[in-house]
Amino acid sequence: MMEQDQLGRETRIIAVGNQKGGVAKTTNTVHLATALGEMGRRCLIWDLDMNHGATLHFGIPSEGFLGTFEVLIGEEQPEDVIITNDDEDVELPEHVHILAARRNLEKIDQALVAKNKFLITQDVLLKPLQSLRGQYDYIFLDTAPNATTPTIAAYKAAELFILSAMPDPFAIAGLNDALADIQDAQRHGNPHIRLLGVILSGVDKRTRLANTLNEYVEQIFAPDGRRSAKFKTTISRSTAVPQAQKLGKTLFQTHPTHAVTEQYRVLAREVETRLLGLTGNQTNLGLYDTKAVR
Ligand SMILES: Nc1ncnc2c1ncn2[C@@H]1O[C@H](COP(=O)(O)OP(=O)(O)OP(=O)(O)O)[C@@H](O)[C@H]1O
Ligand SMILES: [Mg+2]
Protein backbone atom coordinates (compact mmCIF):
# COMPACT_ATOMS: atom_id res chain seq x y z
CA MET A 1 0.00 0.00 0.00
CA MET A 2 2.50 2.58 1.12
CA GLU A 3 4.78 3.43 -1.75
CA GLN A 4 8.12 4.97 -1.12
CA ASP A 5 9.98 7.71 -2.92
CA GLN A 6 13.62 7.45 -3.94
CA LEU A 7 14.71 8.33 -0.41
CA GLY A 8 12.58 5.53 0.96
CA ARG A 9 10.01 7.90 2.38
CA GLU A 10 6.37 7.01 2.35
CA THR A 11 3.51 9.30 1.48
CA ARG A 12 0.83 9.11 4.12
CA ILE A 13 -2.62 9.94 2.84
CA ILE A 14 -4.72 11.06 5.76
CA ALA A 15 -8.36 12.09 5.57
CA VAL A 16 -9.49 14.46 8.28
CA GLY A 17 -13.17 14.16 8.89
CA ASN A 18 -16.41 13.88 10.76
CA GLN A 19 -19.58 14.58 8.91
CA LYS A 20 -20.62 16.75 11.79
CA GLY A 21 -20.04 20.39 10.89
CA GLY A 22 -17.83 22.83 12.74
CA VAL A 23 -15.75 20.34 14.74
CA ALA A 24 -12.32 21.78 13.82
CA LYS A 25 -11.58 19.49 10.86
CA THR A 26 -10.13 22.37 8.88
CA THR A 27 -8.40 24.00 11.84
CA ASN A 28 -6.74 20.69 12.69
CA THR A 29 -5.73 19.99 9.09
CA VAL A 30 -4.22 23.42 8.60
CA HIS A 31 -2.31 23.51 11.90
CA LEU A 32 -1.18 19.91 11.94
CA ALA A 33 0.24 20.31 8.44
CA THR A 34 1.88 23.58 9.42
CA ALA A 35 3.46 22.00 12.50
CA LEU A 36 4.73 19.06 10.43
CA GLY A 37 6.03 21.55 7.86
CA GLU A 38 7.95 23.29 10.62
CA MET A 39 9.57 19.91 11.30
CA GLY A 40 10.66 19.78 7.67
CA ARG A 41 7.97 17.41 6.43
CA ARG A 42 6.55 18.07 2.98
CA CYS A 43 2.79 18.46 3.33
CA LEU A 44 -0.04 18.89 0.87
CA ILE A 45 -3.48 19.94 2.00
CA TRP A 46 -6.17 19.00 -0.44
CA ASP A 47 -9.30 21.08 0.13
CA LEU A 48 -12.30 18.91 -0.77
CA ASP A 49 -14.99 21.17 0.64
CA MET A 50 -17.03 23.52 -1.54
CA ASN A 51 -16.92 25.98 1.36
CA HIS A 52 -13.12 25.87 1.00
CA GLY A 53 -12.29 26.56 4.64
CA ALA A 54 -8.67 25.41 4.29
CA THR A 55 -8.14 27.56 1.21
CA LEU A 56 -9.50 30.60 3.05
CA HIS A 57 -7.52 29.81 6.20
CA PHE A 58 -4.33 30.36 4.22
CA GLY A 59 -5.61 33.69 2.94
CA ILE A 60 -5.98 32.40 -0.60
CA PRO A 61 -8.60 34.40 -2.49
CA SER A 62 -11.85 32.50 -2.89
CA GLU A 63 -11.93 32.41 -6.66
CA GLY A 64 -8.25 33.02 -7.26
CA PHE A 65 -6.99 29.59 -8.32
CA LEU A 66 -8.06 26.53 -10.24
CA GLY A 67 -8.09 23.49 -8.02
CA THR A 68 -10.12 20.54 -6.85
CA PHE A 69 -13.00 20.81 -9.33
CA GLU A 70 -10.71 21.01 -12.34
CA VAL A 71 -8.59 18.08 -11.14
CA LEU A 72 -11.58 15.87 -10.39
CA ILE A 73 -13.13 16.38 -13.82
CA GLY A 74 -9.75 15.65 -15.38
CA GLU A 75 -9.14 19.08 -16.89
CA GLU A 76 -6.01 19.75 -14.85
CA GLN A 77 -3.24 17.64 -13.42
CA PRO A 78 -2.85 18.12 -9.66
CA GLU A 79 0.80 19.20 -10.07
CA ASP A 80 -0.31 22.06 -12.33
CA VAL A 81 -2.78 23.63 -9.89
CA ILE A 82 -1.11 23.03 -6.53
CA ILE A 83 -0.39 26.36 -4.86
CA THR A 84 3.03 26.94 -3.38
CA ASN A 85 4.92 29.93 -2.04
CA ASP A 86 6.19 30.53 -5.56
CA ASP A 87 2.71 31.77 -6.46
CA GLU A 88 2.11 35.49 -6.30
CA ASP A 89 0.38 36.99 -3.25
CA VAL A 90 0.47 33.69 -1.38
CA GLU A 91 2.05 33.25 2.01
CA LEU A 92 1.97 29.58 2.90
CA PRO A 93 3.75 28.01 5.86
CA GLU A 94 7.08 26.40 5.13
CA HIS A 95 6.82 23.04 3.33
CA VAL A 96 3.04 23.31 3.04
CA HIS A 97 1.30 23.30 -0.32
CA ILE A 98 -2.41 23.43 -0.99
CA LEU A 99 -4.74 22.20 -3.67
CA ALA A 100 -7.49 24.77 -3.35
CA ALA A 101 -11.23 24.48 -3.64
CA ARG A 102 -13.76 26.94 -4.96
CA ARG A 103 -17.51 27.27 -4.89
CA ASN A 104 -17.80 25.46 -8.24
CA LEU A 105 -17.20 22.21 -6.33
CA GLU A 106 -20.93 22.18 -5.54
CA LYS A 107 -21.51 21.33 -9.21
CA ILE A 108 -19.05 18.45 -9.31
CA ASP A 109 -21.65 15.68 -9.68
CA GLN A 110 -23.29 17.18 -12.76
CA ALA A 111 -19.86 17.89 -14.22
CA LEU A 112 -18.65 14.33 -13.68
CA VAL A 113 -21.81 12.80 -15.18
CA ALA A 114 -21.59 15.16 -18.14
CA LYS A 115 -18.06 13.93 -18.77
CA ASN A 116 -18.69 10.23 -18.41
CA LYS A 117 -21.93 8.57 -17.38
CA PHE A 118 -20.13 5.40 -16.34
CA LEU A 119 -17.55 7.01 -14.12
CA ILE A 120 -17.42 5.61 -10.59
CA THR A 121 -17.47 8.93 -8.83
CA GLN A 122 -16.24 7.64 -5.47
CA ASP A 123 -12.97 6.70 -7.19
CA VAL A 124 -12.16 10.15 -8.57
CA LEU A 125 -9.35 10.79 -6.10
CA LEU A 126 -7.47 7.54 -6.68
CA LYS A 127 -5.61 8.46 -9.85
CA PRO A 128 -4.65 12.03 -8.92
CA LEU A 129 -3.41 10.87 -5.51
CA GLN A 130 -1.39 8.12 -7.13
CA SER A 131 0.38 10.72 -9.24
CA LEU A 132 1.26 12.74 -6.12
CA ARG A 133 2.77 9.84 -4.20
CA GLY A 134 6.41 10.29 -3.36
CA GLN A 135 6.22 14.07 -3.70
CA TYR A 136 5.00 14.62 -0.15
CA ASP A 137 5.43 13.09 3.27
CA TYR A 138 1.80 13.84 4.09
CA ILE A 139 -1.26 14.49 2.03
CA PHE A 140 -4.15 15.70 4.18
CA LEU A 141 -7.64 15.49 2.72
CA ASP A 142 -9.82 18.14 4.36
CA THR A 143 -13.37 16.88 3.95
CA ALA A 144 -16.78 18.53 3.98
CA PRO A 145 -19.38 18.08 6.72
CA ASN A 146 -21.64 16.09 4.41
CA ALA A 147 -21.49 13.10 2.13
CA THR A 148 -20.55 14.93 -1.04
CA THR A 149 -18.72 13.09 -3.80
CA PRO A 150 -15.29 14.52 -2.86
CA THR A 151 -15.83 13.53 0.79
CA ILE A 152 -16.86 9.97 -0.10
CA ALA A 153 -13.92 9.79 -2.48
CA ALA A 154 -11.62 10.77 0.40
CA TYR A 155 -12.91 7.87 2.52
CA LYS A 156 -12.26 5.61 -0.44
CA ALA A 157 -8.73 6.87 -1.09
CA ALA A 158 -7.25 7.51 2.34
CA GLU A 159 -5.09 5.03 4.21
CA LEU A 160 -5.54 6.78 7.50
CA PHE A 161 -8.28 8.75 9.09
CA ILE A 162 -8.08 11.44 11.73
CA LEU A 163 -11.36 12.18 13.44
CA SER A 164 -12.02 15.65 14.77
CA ALA A 165 -14.34 16.31 17.67
CA MET A 166 -15.28 19.34 19.71
CA PRO A 167 -17.31 19.33 22.90
CA ASP A 168 -20.98 20.03 22.34
CA PRO A 169 -24.15 18.20 23.35
CA PHE A 170 -24.21 16.17 20.10
CA ALA A 171 -20.51 15.39 19.93
CA ILE A 172 -20.85 11.75 21.00
CA ALA A 173 -23.62 11.00 18.52
CA GLY A 174 -21.52 12.67 15.84
CA LEU A 175 -18.51 10.57 16.72
CA ASN A 176 -20.51 7.36 16.53
CA ASP A 177 -21.82 8.35 13.10
CA ALA A 178 -18.29 9.16 12.01
CA LEU A 179 -17.03 5.75 13.13
CA ALA A 180 -19.87 4.08 11.28
CA ASP A 181 -18.79 6.00 8.17
CA ILE A 182 -15.24 4.68 8.48
CA GLN A 183 -16.54 1.14 8.94
CA ASP A 184 -18.72 1.54 5.86
CA ALA A 185 -15.68 2.66 3.92
CA GLN A 186 -13.80 -0.42 5.17
CA ARG A 187 -16.61 -2.73 4.09
CA HIS A 188 -17.32 -1.09 0.77
CA GLY A 189 -14.16 -0.53 -1.16
CA ASN A 190 -11.39 0.62 1.18
CA PRO A 191 -10.51 -2.26 3.51
CA HIS A 192 -7.17 -0.61 4.27
CA ILE A 193 -8.46 2.55 5.90
CA ARG A 194 -7.51 2.80 9.57
CA LEU A 195 -8.41 5.26 12.24
CA LEU A 196 -5.17 6.94 13.24
CA GLY A 197 -6.71 8.85 16.09
CA VAL A 198 -9.19 11.34 17.44
CA ILE A 199 -8.28 14.98 18.05
CA LEU A 200 -10.30 16.74 20.71
CA SER A 201 -10.30 20.48 20.04
CA GLY A 202 -11.87 23.52 21.57
CA VAL A 203 -11.50 21.94 24.97
CA ASP A 204 -12.14 23.97 28.09
CA LYS A 205 -11.12 21.57 30.81
CA ARG A 206 -13.39 23.27 33.32
CA THR A 207 -16.58 22.35 31.49
CA ARG A 208 -18.54 19.16 32.01
CA LEU A 209 -19.17 18.77 28.29
CA ALA A 210 -15.45 18.66 27.62
CA ASN A 211 -14.87 16.15 30.39
CA THR A 212 -17.73 13.90 29.30
CA LEU A 213 -16.48 13.84 25.72
CA ASN A 214 -12.93 13.24 26.86
CA GLU A 215 -13.93 10.28 29.00
CA TYR A 216 -16.11 8.86 26.26
CA VAL A 217 -13.35 8.93 23.69
CA GLU A 218 -10.79 7.58 26.16
CA GLN A 219 -12.89 4.54 27.00
CA ILE A 220 -14.94 3.65 23.99
CA PHE A 221 -11.95 3.89 21.73
CA ALA A 222 -9.70 1.62 23.73
CA PRO A 223 -11.04 -1.87 23.07
CA ASP A 224 -9.21 -4.91 24.43
CA GLY A 225 -7.22 -2.78 26.80
CA ARG A 226 -5.32 -1.16 23.94
CA ARG A 227 -4.44 2.47 24.28
CA SER A 228 -7.09 5.02 23.49
CA ALA A 229 -7.54 6.30 19.98
CA LYS A 230 -7.66 9.76 21.44
CA PHE A 231 -4.50 11.73 20.92
CA LYS A 232 -3.10 12.59 24.33
CA THR A 233 -2.58 16.13 23.17
CA THR A 234 -5.86 18.00 23.24
CA ILE A 235 -6.32 21.43 21.72
CA SER A 236 -7.61 24.07 24.11
CA ARG A 237 -10.37 26.48 23.34
CA SER A 238 -9.03 29.93 22.53
CA THR A 239 -10.31 32.99 20.73
CA ALA A 240 -6.92 33.18 19.04
CA VAL A 241 -8.10 30.36 16.73
CA PRO A 242 -11.09 32.10 15.11
CA GLN A 243 -9.10 35.35 15.13
CA ALA A 244 -6.32 33.82 13.03
CA GLN A 245 -8.87 32.12 10.80
CA LYS A 246 -10.62 35.42 10.06
CA LEU A 247 -7.30 36.98 9.09
CA GLY A 248 -6.61 34.12 6.69
CA LYS A 249 -3.53 33.14 8.66
CA THR A 250 -2.43 30.25 10.81
CA LEU A 251 -1.74 30.56 14.53
CA PHE A 252 1.90 29.91 13.67
CA GLN A 253 1.89 33.32 11.98
CA THR A 254 -0.38 35.27 14.31
CA HIS A 255 0.53 33.67 17.66
CA PRO A 256 3.75 31.68 17.21
CA THR A 257 4.22 30.99 20.90
CA HIS A 258 0.58 30.65 21.97
CA ALA A 259 -0.38 27.60 24.07
CA VAL A 260 -2.58 26.28 21.24
CA THR A 261 0.21 26.71 18.69
CA GLU A 262 2.48 24.73 20.98
CA GLN A 263 -0.22 22.06 21.40
CA TYR A 264 -0.28 21.59 17.63
CA ARG A 265 3.51 21.17 17.66
CA VAL A 266 3.22 18.48 20.33
CA LEU A 267 0.32 16.86 18.47
CA ALA A 268 2.41 16.69 15.29
CA ARG A 269 5.10 14.77 17.17
CA GLU A 270 2.48 12.49 18.68
CA VAL A 271 1.08 11.78 15.21
CA GLU A 272 4.55 10.85 13.97
CA THR A 273 5.21 8.61 16.96
CA ARG A 274 1.93 6.83 16.33
CA LEU A 275 2.76 6.47 12.65
CA LEU A 276 6.11 4.88 13.45
CA GLY A 277 4.12 1.82 14.47
CA LEU A 278 3.03 1.53 10.85
CA THR A 279 6.38 0.66 9.31
CA GLY A 280 7.21 -2.98 8.81
CA ASN A 281 4.33 -5.28 9.54
CA GLN A 282 1.25 -3.27 8.71
CA THR A 283 -1.44 -5.64 9.83
CA ASN A 284 -1.37 -5.52 13.58
CA LEU A 285 0.33 -2.52 14.97
CA GLY A 286 -1.90 -1.11 17.61
CA LEU A 287 -3.62 1.15 15.15
CA TYR A 288 -7.29 1.26 15.86
CA ASP A 289 -9.44 -1.13 14.04
CA THR A 290 -12.82 0.53 14.00
CA LYS A 291 -14.49 -2.92 14.03
CA ALA A 292 -13.58 -3.19 17.68
CA VAL A 293 -15.48 -0.08 18.58
CA ARG A 294 -19.11 -1.02 18.04
N1 LIG B 1 -9.26 25.34 19.59
C1 LIG B 1 -10.26 26.16 19.22
N2 LIG B 1 -10.67 27.15 20.03
C2 LIG B 1 -11.69 27.96 19.65
N3 LIG B 1 -12.31 27.89 18.48
C3 LIG B 1 -11.94 26.92 17.64
C4 LIG B 1 -10.91 26.01 17.95
N4 LIG B 1 -10.76 25.15 16.89
C5 LIG B 1 -11.65 25.53 15.97
N5 LIG B 1 -12.37 26.59 16.39
C6 LIG B 1 -13.42 27.32 15.68
O1 LIG B 1 -14.51 26.44 15.46
C7 LIG B 1 -15.11 26.74 14.21
C8 LIG B 1 -15.15 25.47 13.38
O2 LIG B 1 -13.83 25.10 13.05
P1 LIG B 1 -13.47 24.49 11.63
O3 LIG B 1 -13.92 25.38 10.53
O4 LIG B 1 -12.05 24.10 11.67
O5 LIG B 1 -14.40 23.21 11.68
P2 LIG B 1 -14.78 22.22 10.49
O6 LIG B 1 -15.09 20.91 11.11
O7 LIG B 1 -13.77 22.25 9.43
O8 LIG B 1 -16.11 22.90 9.96
P3 LIG B 1 -16.93 22.49 8.63
O9 LIG B 1 -17.66 21.24 8.99
O10 LIG B 1 -17.83 23.66 8.40
O11 LIG B 1 -15.94 22.28 7.55
C9 LIG B 1 -14.28 27.84 13.56
O12 LIG B 1 -14.90 29.06 13.79
C10 LIG B 1 -12.96 27.75 14.29
O13 LIG B 1 -12.29 28.99 14.35
MG1 LIG C 1 -13.93 22.55 7.34
Coordinates of C-alpha atoms in Angstrom, one line a residue, residues 65-270:
F65 CA -7.0 29.6 -8.3
L66 CA -8.1 26.5 -10.2
G67 CA -8.1 23.5 -8.0
T68 CA -10.1 20.5 -6.8
F69 CA -13.0 20.8 -9.3
E70 CA -10.7 21.0 -12.3
V71 CA -8.6 18.1 -11.1
L72 CA -11.6 15.9 -10.4
I73 CA -13.1 16.4 -13.8
G74 CA -9.7 15.7 -15.4
E75 CA -9.1 19.1 -16.9
E76 CA -6.0 19.7 -14.9
Q77 CA -3.2 17.6 -13.4
P78 CA -2.8 18.1 -9.7
E79 CA 0.8 19.2 -10.1
D80 CA -0.3 22.1 -12.3
V81 CA -2.8 23.6 -9.9
I82 CA -1.1 23.0 -6.5
I83 CA -0.4 26.4 -4.9
T84 CA 3.0 26.9 -3.4
N85 CA 4.9 29.9 -2.0
D86 CA 6.2 30.5 -5.6
D87 CA 2.7 31.8 -6.5
E88 CA 2.1 35.5 -6.3
D89 CA 0.4 37.0 -3.3
V90 CA 0.5 33.7 -1.4
E91 CA 2.1 33.2 2.0
L92 CA 2.0 29.6 2.9
P93 CA 3.8 28.0 5.9
E94 CA 7.1 26.4 5.1
H95 CA 6.8 23.0 3.3
V96 CA 3.0 23.3 3.0
H97 CA 1.3 23.3 -0.3
I98 CA -2.4 23.4 -1.0
L99 CA -4.7 22.2 -3.7
A100 CA -7.5 24.8 -3.4
A101 CA -11.2 24.5 -3.6
R102 CA -13.8 26.9 -5.0
R103 CA -17.5 27.3 -4.9
N104 CA -17.8 25.5 -8.2
L105 CA -17.2 22.2 -6.3
E106 CA -20.9 22.2 -5.5
K107 CA -21.5 21.3 -9.2
I108 CA -19.1 18.4 -9.3
D109 CA -21.6 15.7 -9.7
Q110 CA -23.3 17.2 -12.8
A111 CA -19.9 17.9 -14.2
L112 CA -18.7 14.3 -13.7
V113 CA -21.8 12.8 -15.2
A114 CA -21.6 15.2 -18.1
K115 CA -18.1 13.9 -18.8
N116 CA -18.7 10.2 -18.4
K117 CA -21.9 8.6 -17.4
F118 CA -20.1 5.4 -16.3
L119 CA -17.6 7.0 -14.1
I120 CA -17.4 5.6 -10.6
T121 CA -17.5 8.9 -8.8
Q122 CA -16.2 7.6 -5.5
D123 CA -13.0 6.7 -7.2
V124 CA -12.2 10.1 -8.6
L125 CA -9.4 10.8 -6.1
L126 CA -7.5 7.5 -6.7
K127 CA -5.6 8.5 -9.9
P128 CA -4.6 12.0 -8.9
L129 CA -3.4 10.9 -5.5
Q130 CA -1.4 8.1 -7.1
S131 CA 0.4 10.7 -9.2
L132 CA 1.3 12.7 -6.1
R133 CA 2.8 9.8 -4.2
G134 CA 6.4 10.3 -3.4
Q135 CA 6.2 14.1 -3.7
Y136 CA 5.0 14.6 -0.1
D137 CA 5.4 13.1 3.3
Y138 CA 1.8 13.8 4.1
I139 CA -1.3 14.5 2.0
F140 CA -4.1 15.7 4.2
L141 CA -7.6 15.5 2.7
D142 CA -9.8 18.1 4.4
T143 CA -13.4 16.9 3.9
A144 CA -16.8 18.5 4.0
P145 CA -19.4 18.1 6.7
N146 CA -21.6 16.1 4.4
A147 CA -21.5 13.1 2.1
T148 CA -20.6 14.9 -1.0
T149 CA -18.7 13.1 -3.8
P150 CA -15.3 14.5 -2.9
T151 CA -15.8 13.5 0.8
I152 CA -16.9 10.0 -0.1
A153 CA -13.9 9.8 -2.5
A154 CA -11.6 10.8 0.4
Y155 CA -12.9 7.9 2.5
K156 CA -12.3 5.6 -0.4
A157 CA -8.7 6.9 -1.1
A158 CA -7.2 7.5 2.3
E159 CA -5.1 5.0 4.2
L160 CA -5.5 6.8 7.5
F161 CA -8.3 8.8 9.1
I162 CA -8.1 11.4 11.7
L163 CA -11.4 12.2 13.4
S164 CA -12.0 15.6 14.8
A165 CA -14.3 16.3 17.7
M166 CA -15.3 19.3 19.7
P167 CA -17.3 19.3 22.9
D168 CA -21.0 20.0 22.3
P169 CA -24.2 18.2 23.3
F170 CA -24.2 16.2 20.1
A171 CA -20.5 15.4 19.9
I172 CA -20.8 11.8 21.0
A173 CA -23.6 11.0 18.5
G174 CA -21.5 12.7 15.8
L175 CA -18.5 10.6 16.7
N176 CA -20.5 7.4 16.5
D177 CA -21.8 8.3 13.1
A178 CA -18.3 9.2 12.0
L179 CA -17.0 5.8 13.1
A180 CA -19.9 4.1 11.3
D181 CA -18.8 6.0 8.2
I182 CA -15.2 4.7 8.5
Q183 CA -16.5 1.1 8.9
D184 CA -18.7 1.5 5.9
A185 CA -15.7 2.7 3.9
Q186 CA -13.8 -0.4 5.2
R187 CA -16.6 -2.7 4.1
H188 CA -17.3 -1.1 0.8
G189 CA -14.2 -0.5 -1.2
N190 CA -11.4 0.6 1.2
P191 CA -10.5 -2.3 3.5
H192 CA -7.2 -0.6 4.3
I193 CA -8.5 2.6 5.9
R194 CA -7.5 2.8 9.6
L195 CA -8.4 5.3 12.2
L196 CA -5.2 6.9 13.2
G197 CA -6.7 8.9 16.1
V198 CA -9.2 11.3 17.4
I199 CA -8.3 15.0 18.1
L200 CA -10.3 16.7 20.7
S201 CA -10.3 20.5 20.0
G202 CA -11.9 23.5 21.6
V203 CA -11.5 21.9 25.0
D204 CA -12.1 24.0 28.1
K205 CA -11.1 21.6 30.8
R206 CA -13.4 23.3 33.3
T207 CA -16.6 22.4 31.5
R208 CA -18.5 19.2 32.0
L209 CA -19.2 18.8 28.3
A210 CA -15.4 18.7 27.6
N211 CA -14.9 16.1 30.4
T212 CA -17.7 13.9 29.3
L213 CA -16.5 13.8 25.7
N214 CA -12.9 13.2 26.9
E215 CA -13.9 10.3 29.0
Y216 CA -16.1 8.9 26.3
V217 CA -13.4 8.9 23.7
E218 CA -10.8 7.6 26.2
Q219 CA -12.9 4.5 27.0
I220 CA -14.9 3.7 24.0
F221 CA -11.9 3.9 21.7
A222 CA -9.7 1.6 23.7
P223 CA -11.0 -1.9 23.1
D224 CA -9.2 -4.9 24.4
G225 CA -7.2 -2.8 26.8
R226 CA -5.3 -1.2 23.9
R227 CA -4.4 2.5 24.3
S228 CA -7.1 5.0 23.5
A229 CA -7.5 6.3 20.0
K230 CA -7.7 9.8 21.4
F231 CA -4.5 11.7 20.9
K232 CA -3.1 12.6 24.3
T233 CA -2.6 16.1 23.2
T234 CA -5.9 18.0 23.2
I235 CA -6.3 21.4 21.7
S236 CA -7.6 24.1 24.1
R237 CA -10.4 26.5 23.3
S238 CA -9.0 29.9 22.5
T239 CA -10.3 33.0 20.7
A240 CA -6.9 33.2 19.0
V241 CA -8.1 30.4 16.7
P242 CA -11.1 32.1 15.1
Q243 CA -9.1 35.3 15.1
A244 CA -6.3 33.8 13.0
Q245 CA -8.9 32.1 10.8
K246 CA -10.6 35.4 10.1
L247 CA -7.3 37.0 9.1
G248 CA -6.6 34.1 6.7
K249 CA -3.5 33.1 8.7
T250 CA -2.4 30.2 10.8
L251 CA -1.7 30.6 14.5
F252 CA 1.9 29.9 13.7
Q253 CA 1.9 33.3 12.0
T254 CA -0.4 35.3 14.3
H255 CA 0.5 33.7 17.7
P256 CA 3.7 31.7 17.2
T257 CA 4.2 31.0 20.9
H258 CA 0.6 30.7 22.0
A259 CA -0.4 27.6 24.1
V260 CA -2.6 26.3 21.2
T261 CA 0.2 26.7 18.7
E262 CA 2.5 24.7 21.0
Q263 CA -0.2 22.1 21.4
Y264 CA -0.3 21.6 17.6
R265 CA 3.5 21.2 17.7
V266 CA 3.2 18.5 20.3
L267 CA 0.3 16.9 18.5
A268 CA 2.4 16.7 15.3
R269 CA 5.1 14.8 17.2
E270 CA 2.5 12.5 18.7

